Amino acid sequence: MGQGARKAQPNGIEVEGLVREFKNGPRAVDGIDLTVEPGEIYGFLGPNGAGKSTTVHMLTTLLPPTAGSARVAGLDVATQGAEVRKMIGAALQEAALDPNLTGREHMKLQTALHGLPKAQRARRGDELIERVGLSDAADRRVGGYSGGMKRRLDLALALVHGPRVLFLDEPTTGLDPQSRASLWAEVTRLSVEDGVTVFLTTQYLEEADQLANRVGIIDAGRIAAEGTPAALKAEIGRPSVEVLPVDPARRPEAEEILLRFGTAVPASGEALSVRLNDGIEVLAAIVRSFDSAGIELASLGLNEPTLDDVFLAKTGRHLEGAGEADSGEMPLPEAEPAGAA
Amino acid sequence: MSGAVISAGPGAAAPQAGGTDRSPLPIQVWAMAGRSVIRLIRQPALVVPSVIFPLFLLGVNAGGLNAATNIPGFPTDSYLTFAIGFTFIQAAIFSTMGAGQSLAQDIENGFFSRLVLTPMRPSALMAGQLAGLILMGQFQALLYLAVGLVAGADFAAGVGGYFVLAALVSVISIGFGGIGLIMAIRTGSGEAVQGMFPLMFVLLFFSSMTLPRNLIEQDWYRFLATINPVSYLIEAIRSLFITGWDGEALALGFGIAGVVAVLSIALAARSLKGRMLK
């Protein structure tokens, strides 16, 4: 962060002191600094209203910053907007589509406006439609698409002109788990194989954790923490172990054993939990101790710190929706209409 | 979604990584116009009322006000022939709302942002939006003329007059369409564009739509009709039905429609440049 006068890499992102203040409104973005390296997937994690979309709008030149500076692909978003827009692709929070056009007609329009040679337009459009799995629905009007299909078409449209930096604003919100996993895989491939820099906003911890090389946590317009998911989690503490004895009468003995390895922390229900003094290497010793004492366990779990713990440690509160994401539950899947690929 | 790779960069059909050059203006206009026409064709619920309602009003007026032709000095003995000119103007105003609402819808649902992120020129966006409007105007002109002739209206200007009528309707559509675009661009709200509707109706009703200006008895009404530019648009079209080739009426009609078109498009372009990015 705060790289000073360092020049941005060709397709990286460099932001210094970026501010966006709305008239009679809040300071949606309040002086953020961040750097995204070329080819990196950067996860911008935060609750609703934290300033994620406003940041994306500024970085994609859709909204002028009130103060600060931002360079995308080495170009200033405030003074070189047209050049920036040639370098970037964006799939914004609401899939920006015309319900009256078909998927193929969207591709045709987008390829023409981006100046692809006529001979390439249909081929490029068909290729992208196929890659996002919409070939069967390509000639249907977008108004009849499910949310997931719209997202996929939105992504394909963002890639028409071969952007070097891709902005995805909450791209998996509302997607079913399968579509979400596919999109993750493709975003990863874009980064790894095509070297596209990806700036991805999300409110899902799991998404940031699995997809992003580095994560910036934003809250109330400010960056609360930044780093790789592993480094952020390591920064805030050690793992904890939670056990539940089969016989509730042996709970005090179990607690005594656990306290040899760490300090007590709140646990769920009747379980006991300690934050380990050392790393997870003591786990085998814990199991042996319970075995030696003849205490049978109904469950034993190792809890690594999560990004929600990071968020809690940095902001004093939980990230909205963290519970669903951590438990592996996804937002309600959408029914794909018949014919959806 | 398939597991295949989406190539953002160079690939079989992929453009050079890092974007493409701006496409020529005619290609952009053609692409946007195509979209505008497709939208129009696929939204009959928006199109049908704006076609039918003016015809309905024409039927009511022609049936109920035919006695007006007995007023000394009335220019024709067929009120249908007199009133049909107003139908074209009313339809153009209805279409204005359509063009404005269409753009406002784009702004509201984010499609405008997608367009802004392409290298599209503002002029291509406007031309594209107006293309559908002009097509609609031509369809209405042909339909109203056919209905009028079948119902017994005269069309004194003959076959050549049809082309003049089509040209005038196009200029009027562009003028009113430009007003709709200004409202949409400035407010970004379909409701705000709809809010213009009563104002447009006031312009229509305080014009020479029901009587020739020289036969309006109320001084204040005649004054309003005289300073109302809509009167001259109606009278230009009306002249093609009643007189045939009235150079003065046509010159005034084309002149006023042209000025409105130039002003509204210039203002819309200025507003659009402000909304689109540098």
mmCIF file with all atom_site columns, N, CA and C in Angstrom, chain B residues 220-266:
data_model
loop_
_atom_site.group_PDB
_atom_site.id
_atom_site.type_symbol
_atom_site.label_atom_id
_atom_site.label_alt_id
_atom_site.label_comp_id
_atom_site.label_asym_id
_atom_site.label_entity_id
_atom_site.label_seq_id
_atom_site.pdbx_PDB_ins_code
_atom_site.Cartn_x
_atom_site.Cartn_y
_atom_site.Cartn_z
_atom_site.occupancy
_atom_site.B_iso_or_equiv
_atom_site.pdbx_formal_charge
_atom_site.auth_seq_id
_atom_site.auth_comp_id
_atom_site.auth_asym_id
_atom_site.auth_atom_id
_atom_site.pdbx_PDB_model_num
ATOM 1   N N  . TRP B 1 220 ? -57.425 35.294 -26.632 1.00 0.00 ? 220 TRP B N  1
ATOM 2   C CA . TRP B 1 220 ? -56.291 34.704 -25.898 1.00 0.00 ? 220 TRP B CA 1
ATOM 3   C C  . TRP B 1 220 ? -55.918 33.336 -26.456 1.00 0.00 ? 220 TRP B C  1
ATOM 4   N N  . TYR B 1 221 ? -56.976 32.595 -26.864 1.00 0.00 ? 221 TYR B N  1
ATOM 5   C CA . TYR B 1 221 ? -56.733 31.262 -27.414 1.00 0.00 ? 221 TYR B CA 1
ATOM 6   C C  . TYR B 1 221 ? -56.013 31.399 -28.766 1.00 0.00 ? 221 TYR B C  1
ATOM 7   N N  . ARG B 1 222 ? -56.514 32.348 -29.574 1.00 0.00 ? 222 ARG B N  1
ATOM 8   C CA . ARG B 1 222 ? -55.915 32.557 -30.894 1.00 0.00 ? 222 ARG B CA 1
ATOM 9   C C  . ARG B 1 222 ? -54.449 32.996 -30.744 1.00 0.00 ? 222 ARG B C  1
ATOM 10  N N  . PHE B 1 223 ? -54.224 33.846 -29.721 1.00 0.00 ? 223 PHE B N  1
ATOM 11  C CA . PHE B 1 223 ? -52.859 34.325 -29.475 1.00 0.00 ? 223 PHE B CA 1
ATOM 12  C C  . PHE B 1 223 ? -51.935 33.140 -29.123 1.00 0.00 ? 223 PHE B C  1
ATOM 13  N N  . LEU B 1 224 ? -52.411 32.298 -28.206 1.00 0.00 ? 224 LEU B N  1
ATOM 14  C CA . LEU B 1 224 ? -51.605 31.139 -27.801 1.00 0.00 ? 224 LEU B CA 1
ATOM 15  C C  . LEU B 1 224 ? -51.343 30.212 -28.991 1.00 0.00 ? 224 LEU B C  1
ATOM 16  N N  . ALA B 1 225 ? -52.391 30.009 -29.793 1.00 0.00 ? 225 ALA B N  1
ATOM 17  C CA . ALA B 1 225 ? -52.238 29.129 -30.963 1.00 0.00 ? 225 ALA B CA 1
ATOM 18  C C  . ALA B 1 225 ? -51.251 29.731 -31.964 1.00 0.00 ? 225 ALA B C  1
ATOM 19  N N  . THR B 1 226 ? -51.215 31.067 -32.019 1.00 0.00 ? 226 THR B N  1
ATOM 20  C CA . THR B 1 226 ? -50.329 31.730 -32.983 1.00 0.00 ? 226 THR B CA 1
ATOM 21  C C  . THR B 1 226 ? -48.864 31.660 -32.555 1.00 0.00 ? 226 THR B C  1
ATOM 22  N N  . ILE B 1 227 ? -48.645 31.766 -31.241 1.00 0.00 ? 227 ILE B N  1
ATOM 23  C CA . ILE B 1 227 ? -47.240 31.709 -30.790 1.00 0.00 ? 227 ILE B CA 1
ATOM 24  C C  . ILE B 1 227 ? -46.779 30.268 -30.538 1.00 0.00 ? 227 ILE B C  1
ATOM 25  N N  . ASN B 1 228 ? -47.699 29.350 -30.646 1.00 0.00 ? 228 ASN B N  1
ATOM 26  C CA . ASN B 1 228 ? -47.361 27.937 -30.388 1.00 0.00 ? 228 ASN B CA 1
ATOM 27  C C  . ASN B 1 228 ? -46.765 27.310 -31.655 1.00 0.00 ? 228 ASN B C  1
ATOM 28  N N  . PRO B 1 229 ? -45.520 26.912 -31.627 1.00 0.00 ? 229 PRO B N  1
ATOM 29  C CA . PRO B 1 229 ? -44.906 26.351 -32.849 1.00 0.00 ? 229 PRO B CA 1
ATOM 30  C C  . PRO B 1 229 ? -45.605 25.100 -33.351 1.00 0.00 ? 229 PRO B C  1
ATOM 31  N N  . VAL B 1 230 ? -46.285 24.396 -32.439 1.00 0.00 ? 230 VAL B N  1
ATOM 32  C CA . VAL B 1 230 ? -46.958 23.161 -32.854 1.00 0.00 ? 230 VAL B CA 1
ATOM 33  C C  . VAL B 1 230 ? -48.029 23.463 -33.913 1.00 0.00 ? 230 VAL B C  1
ATOM 34  N N  . SER B 1 231 ? -48.661 24.660 -33.815 1.00 0.00 ? 231 SER B N  1
ATOM 35  C CA . SER B 1 231 ? -49.685 25.039 -34.801 1.00 0.00 ? 231 SER B CA 1
ATOM 36  C C  . SER B 1 231 ? -49.122 24.971 -36.214 1.00 0.00 ? 231 SER B C  1
ATOM 37  N N  . TYR B 1 232 ? -47.887 25.431 -36.383 1.00 0.00 ? 232 TYR B N  1
ATOM 38  C CA . TYR B 1 232 ? -47.306 25.514 -37.728 1.00 0.00 ? 232 TYR B CA 1
ATOM 39  C C  . TYR B 1 232 ? -46.910 24.128 -38.258 1.00 0.00 ? 232 TYR B C  1
ATOM 40  N N  . LEU B 1 233 ? -46.587 23.240 -37.325 1.00 0.00 ? 233 LEU B N  1
ATOM 41  C CA . LEU B 1 233 ? -46.289 21.865 -37.748 1.00 0.00 ? 233 LEU B CA 1
ATOM 42  C C  . LEU B 1 233 ? -47.568 21.196 -38.251 1.00 0.00 ? 233 LEU B C  1
ATOM 43  N N  . ILE B 1 234 ? -48.660 21.403 -37.482 1.00 0.00 ? 234 ILE B N  1
ATOM 44  C CA . ILE B 1 234 ? -49.950 20.827 -37.882 1.00 0.00 ? 234 ILE B CA 1
ATOM 45  C C  . ILE B 1 234 ? -50.376 21.422 -39.228 1.00 0.00 ? 234 ILE B C  1
ATOM 46  N N  . GLU B 1 235 ? -50.228 22.733 -39.341 1.00 0.00 ? 235 GLU B N  1
ATOM 47  C CA . GLU B 1 235 ? -50.715 23.413 -40.555 1.00 0.00 ? 235 GLU B CA 1
ATOM 48  C C  . GLU B 1 235 ? -49.922 22.992 -41.791 1.00 0.00 ? 235 GLU B C  1
ATOM 49  N N  . ALA B 1 236 ? -48.636 22.687 -41.608 1.00 0.00 ? 236 ALA B N  1
ATOM 50  C CA . ALA B 1 236 ? -47.840 22.236 -42.750 1.00 0.00 ? 236 ALA B CA 1
ATOM 51  C C  . ALA B 1 236 ? -48.355 20.892 -43.252 1.00 0.00 ? 236 ALA B C  1
ATOM 52  N N  . ILE B 1 237 ? -48.600 19.991 -42.319 1.00 0.00 ? 237 ILE B N  1
ATOM 53  C CA . ILE B 1 237 ? -49.117 18.674 -42.723 1.00 0.00 ? 237 ILE B CA 1
ATOM 54  C C  . ILE B 1 237 ? -50.530 18.826 -43.284 1.00 0.00 ? 237 ILE B C  1
ATOM 55  N N  . ARG B 1 238 ? -51.307 19.653 -42.608 1.00 0.00 ? 238 ARG B N  1
ATOM 56  C CA . ARG B 1 238 ? -52.699 19.855 -43.048 1.00 0.00 ? 238 ARG B CA 1
ATOM 57  C C  . ARG B 1 238 ? -52.742 20.402 -44.476 1.00 0.00 ? 238 ARG B C  1
ATOM 58  N N  . SER B 1 239 ? -51.788 21.251 -44.803 1.00 0.00 ? 239 SER B N  1
ATOM 59  C CA . SER B 1 239 ? -51.784 21.863 -46.139 1.00 0.00 ? 239 SER B CA 1
ATOM 60  C C  . SER B 1 239 ? -51.637 20.798 -47.225 1.00 0.00 ? 239 SER B C  1
ATOM 61  N N  . LEU B 1 240 ? -50.874 19.745 -46.923 1.00 0.00 ? 240 LEU B N  1
ATOM 62  C CA . LEU B 1 240 ? -50.698 18.683 -47.918 1.00 0.00 ? 240 LEU B CA 1
ATOM 63  C C  . LEU B 1 240 ? -52.024 17.976 -48.188 1.00 0.00 ? 240 LEU B C  1
ATOM 64  N N  . PHE B 1 241 ? -52.894 17.931 -47.177 1.00 0.00 ? 241 PHE B N  1
ATOM 65  C CA . PHE B 1 241 ? -54.182 17.263 -47.348 1.00 0.00 ? 241 PHE B CA 1
ATOM 66  C C  . PHE B 1 241 ? -55.214 18.177 -48.015 1.00 0.00 ? 241 PHE B C  1
ATOM 67  N N  . ILE B 1 242 ? -55.194 19.463 -47.607 1.00 0.00 ? 242 ILE B N  1
ATOM 68  C CA . ILE B 1 242 ? -56.266 20.347 -48.053 1.00 0.00 ? 242 ILE B CA 1
ATOM 69  C C  . ILE B 1 242 ? -55.875 21.143 -49.306 1.00 0.00 ? 242 ILE B C  1
ATOM 70  N N  . THR B 1 243 ? -54.707 21.785 -49.264 1.00 0.00 ? 243 THR B N  1
ATOM 71  C CA . THR B 1 243 ? -54.329 22.713 -50.330 1.00 0.00 ? 243 THR B CA 1
ATOM 72  C C  . THR B 1 243 ? -53.524 22.033 -51.428 1.00 0.00 ? 243 THR B C  1
ATOM 73  N N  . GLY B 1 244 ? -52.707 21.101 -51.010 1.00 0.00 ? 244 GLY B N  1
ATOM 74  C CA . GLY B 1 244 ? -51.804 20.478 -51.975 1.00 0.00 ? 244 GLY B CA 1
ATOM 75  C C  . GLY B 1 244 ? -50.386 20.966 -51.732 1.00 0.00 ? 244 GLY B C  1
ATOM 76  N N  . TRP B 1 245 ? -49.995 22.018 -52.414 1.00 0.00 ? 245 TRP B N  1
ATOM 77  C CA . TRP B 1 245 ? -48.622 22.507 -52.262 1.00 0.00 ? 245 TRP B CA 1
ATOM 78  C C  . TRP B 1 245 ? -48.665 23.964 -51.808 1.00 0.00 ? 245 TRP B C  1
ATOM 79  N N  . ASP B 1 246 ? -48.665 24.193 -50.517 1.00 0.00 ? 246 ASP B N  1
ATOM 80  C CA . ASP B 1 246 ? -48.677 25.542 -49.935 1.00 0.00 ? 246 ASP B CA 1
ATOM 81  C C  . ASP B 1 246 ? -47.249 25.836 -49.456 1.00 0.00 ? 246 ASP B C  1
ATOM 82  N N  . GLY B 1 247 ? -46.535 26.569 -50.288 1.00 0.00 ? 247 GLY B N  1
ATOM 83  C CA . GLY B 1 247 ? -45.114 26.823 -50.022 1.00 0.00 ? 247 GLY B CA 1
ATOM 84  C C  . GLY B 1 247 ? -44.869 27.453 -48.664 1.00 0.00 ? 247 GLY B C  1
ATOM 85  N N  . GLU B 1 248 ? -45.711 28.425 -48.289 1.00 0.00 ? 248 GLU B N  1
ATOM 86  C CA . GLU B 1 248 ? -45.500 29.147 -47.027 1.00 0.00 ? 248 GLU B CA 1
ATOM 87  C C  . GLU B 1 248 ? -45.705 28.207 -45.837 1.00 0.00 ? 248 GLU B C  1
ATOM 88  N N  . ALA B 1 249 ? -46.805 27.447 -45.884 1.00 0.00 ? 249 ALA B N  1
ATOM 89  C CA . ALA B 1 249 ? -47.095 26.532 -44.758 1.00 0.00 ? 249 ALA B CA 1
ATOM 90  C C  . ALA B 1 249 ? -45.994 25.485 -44.625 1.00 0.00 ? 249 ALA B C  1
ATOM 91  N N  . LEU B 1 250 ? -45.538 24.971 -45.772 1.00 0.00 ? 250 LEU B N  1
ATOM 92  C CA . LEU B 1 250 ? -44.490 23.940 -45.728 1.00 0.00 ? 250 LEU B CA 1
ATOM 93  C C  . LEU B 1 250 ? -43.162 24.520 -45.249 1.00 0.00 ? 250 LEU B C  1
ATOM 94  N N  . ALA B 1 251 ? -42.872 25.732 -45.709 1.00 0.00 ? 251 ALA B N  1
ATOM 95  C CA . ALA B 1 251 ? -41.610 26.359 -45.292 1.00 0.00 ? 251 ALA B CA 1
ATOM 96  C C  . ALA B 1 251 ? -41.618 26.604 -43.787 1.00 0.00 ? 251 ALA B C  1
ATOM 97  N N  . LEU B 1 252 ? -42.766 27.087 -43.297 1.00 0.00 ? 252 LEU B N  1
ATOM 98  C CA . LEU B 1 252 ? -42.868 27.323 -41.847 1.00 0.00 ? 252 LEU B CA 1
ATOM 99  C C  . LEU B 1 252 ? -42.755 25.999 -41.074 1.00 0.00 ? 252 LEU B C  1
ATOM 100 N N  . GLY B 1 253 ? -43.457 24.988 -41.576 1.00 0.00 ? 253 GLY B N  1
ATOM 101 C CA . GLY B 1 253 ? -43.429 23.684 -40.903 1.00 0.00 ? 253 GLY B CA 1
ATOM 102 C C  . GLY B 1 253 ? -42.028 23.105 -40.858 1.00 0.00 ? 253 GLY B C  1
ATOM 103 N N  . PHE B 1 254 ? -41.395 23.055 -42.029 1.00 0.00 ? 254 PHE B N  1
ATOM 104 C CA . PHE B 1 254 ? -40.034 22.502 -42.084 1.00 0.00 ? 254 PHE B CA 1
ATOM 105 C C  . PHE B 1 254 ? -39.065 23.373 -41.277 1.00 0.00 ? 254 PHE B C  1
ATOM 106 N N  . GLY B 1 255 ? -39.249 24.697 -41.382 1.00 0.00 ? 255 GLY B N  1
ATOM 107 C CA . GLY B 1 255 ? -38.345 25.611 -40.670 1.00 0.00 ? 255 GLY B CA 1
ATOM 108 C C  . GLY B 1 255 ? -38.421 25.414 -39.168 1.00 0.00 ? 255 GLY B C  1
ATOM 109 N N  . ILE B 1 256 ? -39.649 25.402 -38.657 1.00 0.00 ? 256 ILE B N  1
ATOM 110 C CA . ILE B 1 256 ? -39.820 25.265 -37.202 1.00 0.00 ? 256 ILE B CA 1
ATOM 111 C C  . ILE B 1 256 ? -39.379 23.870 -36.736 1.00 0.00 ? 256 ILE B C  1
ATOM 112 N N  . ALA B 1 257 ? -39.782 22.860 -37.493 1.00 0.00 ? 257 ALA B N  1
ATOM 113 C CA . ALA B 1 257 ? -39.370 21.489 -37.116 1.00 0.00 ? 257 ALA B CA 1
ATOM 114 C C  . ALA B 1 257 ? -37.845 21.383 -37.149 1.00 0.00 ? 257 ALA B C  1
ATOM 115 N N  . GLY B 1 258 ? -37.240 22.010 -38.156 1.00 0.00 ? 258 GLY B N  1
ATOM 116 C CA . GLY B 1 258 ? -35.774 21.961 -38.271 1.00 0.00 ? 258 GLY B CA 1
ATOM 117 C C  . GLY B 1 258 ? -35.083 22.656 -37.110 1.00 0.00 ? 258 GLY B C  1
ATOM 118 N N  . VAL B 1 259 ? -35.620 23.830 -36.730 1.00 0.00 ? 259 VAL B N  1
ATOM 119 C CA . VAL B 1 259 ? -35.014 24.563 -35.608 1.00 0.00 ? 259 VAL B CA 1
ATOM 120 C C  . VAL B 1 259 ? -35.149 23.752 -34.318 1.00 0.00 ? 259 VAL B C  1
ATOM 121 N N  . VAL B 1 260 ? -36.353 23.196 -34.097 1.00 0.00 ? 260 VAL B N  1
ATOM 122 C CA . VAL B 1 260 ? -36.555 22.378 -32.886 1.00 0.00 ? 260 VAL B CA 1
ATOM 123 C C  . VAL B 1 260 ? -35.594 21.189 -32.902 1.00 0.00 ? 260 VAL B C  1
ATOM 124 N N  . ALA B 1 261 ? -35.452 20.572 -34.087 1.00 0.00 ? 261 ALA B N  1
ATOM 125 C CA . ALA B 1 261 ? -34.571 19.400 -34.181 1.00 0.00 ? 261 ALA B CA 1
ATOM 126 C C  . ALA B 1 261 ? -33.123 19.788 -33.888 1.00 0.00 ? 261 ALA B C  1
ATOM 127 N N  . VAL B 1 262 ? -32.674 20.861 -34.509 1.00 0.00 ? 262 VAL B N  1
ATOM 128 C CA . VAL B 1 262 ? -31.272 21.272 -34.320 1.00 0.00 ? 262 VAL B CA 1
ATOM 129 C C  . VAL B 1 262 ? -31.015 21.626 -32.851 1.00 0.00 ? 262 VAL B C  1
ATOM 130 N N  . LEU B 1 263 ? -31.945 22.422 -32.283 1.00 0.00 ? 263 LEU B N  1
ATOM 131 C CA . LEU B 1 263 ? -31.756 22.846 -30.885 1.00 0.00 ? 263 LEU B CA 1
ATOM 132 C C  . LEU B 1 263 ? -31.805 21.655 -29.928 1.00 0.00 ? 263 LEU B C  1
ATOM 133 N N  . SER B 1 264 ? -32.804 20.808 -30.121 1.00 0.00 ? 264 SER B N  1
ATOM 134 C CA . SER B 1 264 ? -32.955 19.700 -29.166 1.00 0.00 ? 264 SER B CA 1
ATOM 135 C C  . SER B 1 264 ? -31.803 18.715 -29.278 1.00 0.00 ? 264 SER B C  1
ATOM 136 N N  . ILE B 1 265 ? -31.358 18.451 -30.506 1.00 0.00 ? 265 ILE B N  1
ATOM 137 C CA . ILE B 1 265 ? -30.251 17.510 -30.671 1.00 0.00 ? 265 ILE B CA 1
ATOM 138 C C  . ILE B 1 265 ? -28.954 18.112 -30.128 1.00 0.00 ? 265 ILE B C  1
ATOM 139 N N  . ALA B 1 266 ? -28.769 19.415 -30.357 1.00 0.00 ? 266 ALA B N  1
ATOM 140 C CA . ALA B 1 266 ? -27.552 20.057 -29.837 1.00 0.00 ? 266 ALA B CA 1
ATOM 141 C C  . ALA B 1 266 ? -27.537 20.013 -28.312 1.00 0.00 ? 266 ALA B C  1
#
